[in-house]
Amino acid sequence: MNVTFRVFRFDPTREAEPRFQEYILQAEPTEKVLDCINRIRWEQDASLAFRMSCAHGICGSDGMHINGVCALACQRLVKDYPEGLITIEPLPNFRVLKDLIVDLDPFFEKHRAARPFLFPRGPEPERERLQSQEDRAAFDEAIRCILCACCTAACPITPQDPEFLGPAALLRAFRYLFDSRDGADRDRMEELDNPHGIWGCKGHGKCTEVCPKEIDVRKWLGRIKKRIHDAKRIAR
Ligand code: SF4
Ligand code: FES
């Protein structure tokens, strides 16, 4: 089928305004959107800039705004857009570096701020720190996150509050807060207990809607809220 790709183009070092450029491709319905934009770059316009690596939903590098929805280009097929017009823009709410490439430094700074590592609880064991299967299951879903930034880009709070940690960083905080081997739970809860932390989340659920790893982000952020709420109630 003939597919028209309407692609956002902008080089802020040389252009005053962004624009859209159209490319027409003969594509198979089962072809990935990522493969199509690769073909555009190889066959029609080598200047088109975008990130990609694994092409299989693993690395999280090709998050884009495709027909108005944040998604991985390698997980979207041409047949998902039967009208034959696919508009591709960079992830919203991030600064554009070039075309479909955005500056993800603020995203990863917030991820680091969530302290995504273990503060081991108790004395050092002779061998490894064991964890029951039940305890491990508490954050099974959350560790599927590949840090693609789709959730944070789609979250309606992101443009309203630049200091908001955002769903991906909060999900990572959840993963450690609910790890039975971690001993920093009080500090973690204190750090999250503010309007730019967990209470910045108003439960819109856009994160859950767009997550390419089908993580129910809203649900796990709700668990953080409940844990902080319960800890305060007990302390009273
Ligand atoms: Fe991407 Fe989902 Fe992780 Fe958000 S939670 S960064 S959408 S994989
Ligand atoms: Fe790696 Fe799409 S290219 S997730």
PDB file of C-alpha atoms and ligand atoms in Angstrom, residues 34 51-63 72-75 146 148, ligand 2:
ATOM      1  CA  LEU A  34      10.567   2.058  12.367  1.00  0.00           C
ATOM      2  CA  ARG A  51      17.154   7.363  17.520  1.00  0.00           C
ATOM      3  CA  MET A  52      16.871   3.578  17.298  1.00  0.00           C
ATOM      4  CA  SER A  53      18.846   0.523  18.224  1.00  0.00           C
ATOM      5  CA  CYS A  54      17.317  -2.900  18.909  1.00  0.00           C
ATOM      6  CA  ALA A  55      14.198  -2.651  16.679  1.00  0.00           C
ATOM      7  CA  HIS A  56      12.472  -5.139  19.009  1.00  0.00           C
ATOM      8  CA  GLY A  57      10.992  -3.167  21.908  1.00  0.00           C
ATOM      9  CA  ILE A  58      13.969  -3.749  24.192  1.00  0.00           C
ATOM     10  CA  CYS A  59      16.219  -0.685  24.206  1.00  0.00           C
ATOM     11  CA  GLY A  60      13.565   2.033  24.506  1.00  0.00           C
ATOM     12  CA  SER A  61      15.366   4.443  22.189  1.00  0.00           C
ATOM     13  CA  ASP A  62      12.719   5.005  19.482  1.00  0.00           C
ATOM     14  CA  GLY A  63       9.924   6.613  21.501  1.00  0.00           C
ATOM     15  CA  LEU A  72       7.854   2.911  20.095  1.00  0.00           C
ATOM     16  CA  ALA A  73       8.199   3.064  16.311  1.00  0.00           C
ATOM     17  CA  CYS A  74       9.441  -0.544  16.336  1.00  0.00           C
ATOM     18  CA  GLN A  75       6.193  -1.722  17.939  1.00  0.00           C
ATOM     19  CA  ILE A 146      12.922   0.133  29.470  1.00  0.00           C
ATOM     20  CA  CYS A 148      11.638   4.863  26.812  1.00  0.00           C
TER      21      CYS A 148
HETATM   22 FE1  FES B   2      14.783  -0.501  20.663  1.00  0.00          FE
HETATM   23 FE2  FES B   2      12.469   0.255  19.542  1.00  0.00          FE
HETATM   24  S1  FES B   2      14.473   0.369  18.679  1.00  0.00           S
HETATM   25  S2  FES B   2      12.842  -0.346  21.571  1.00  0.00           S
END
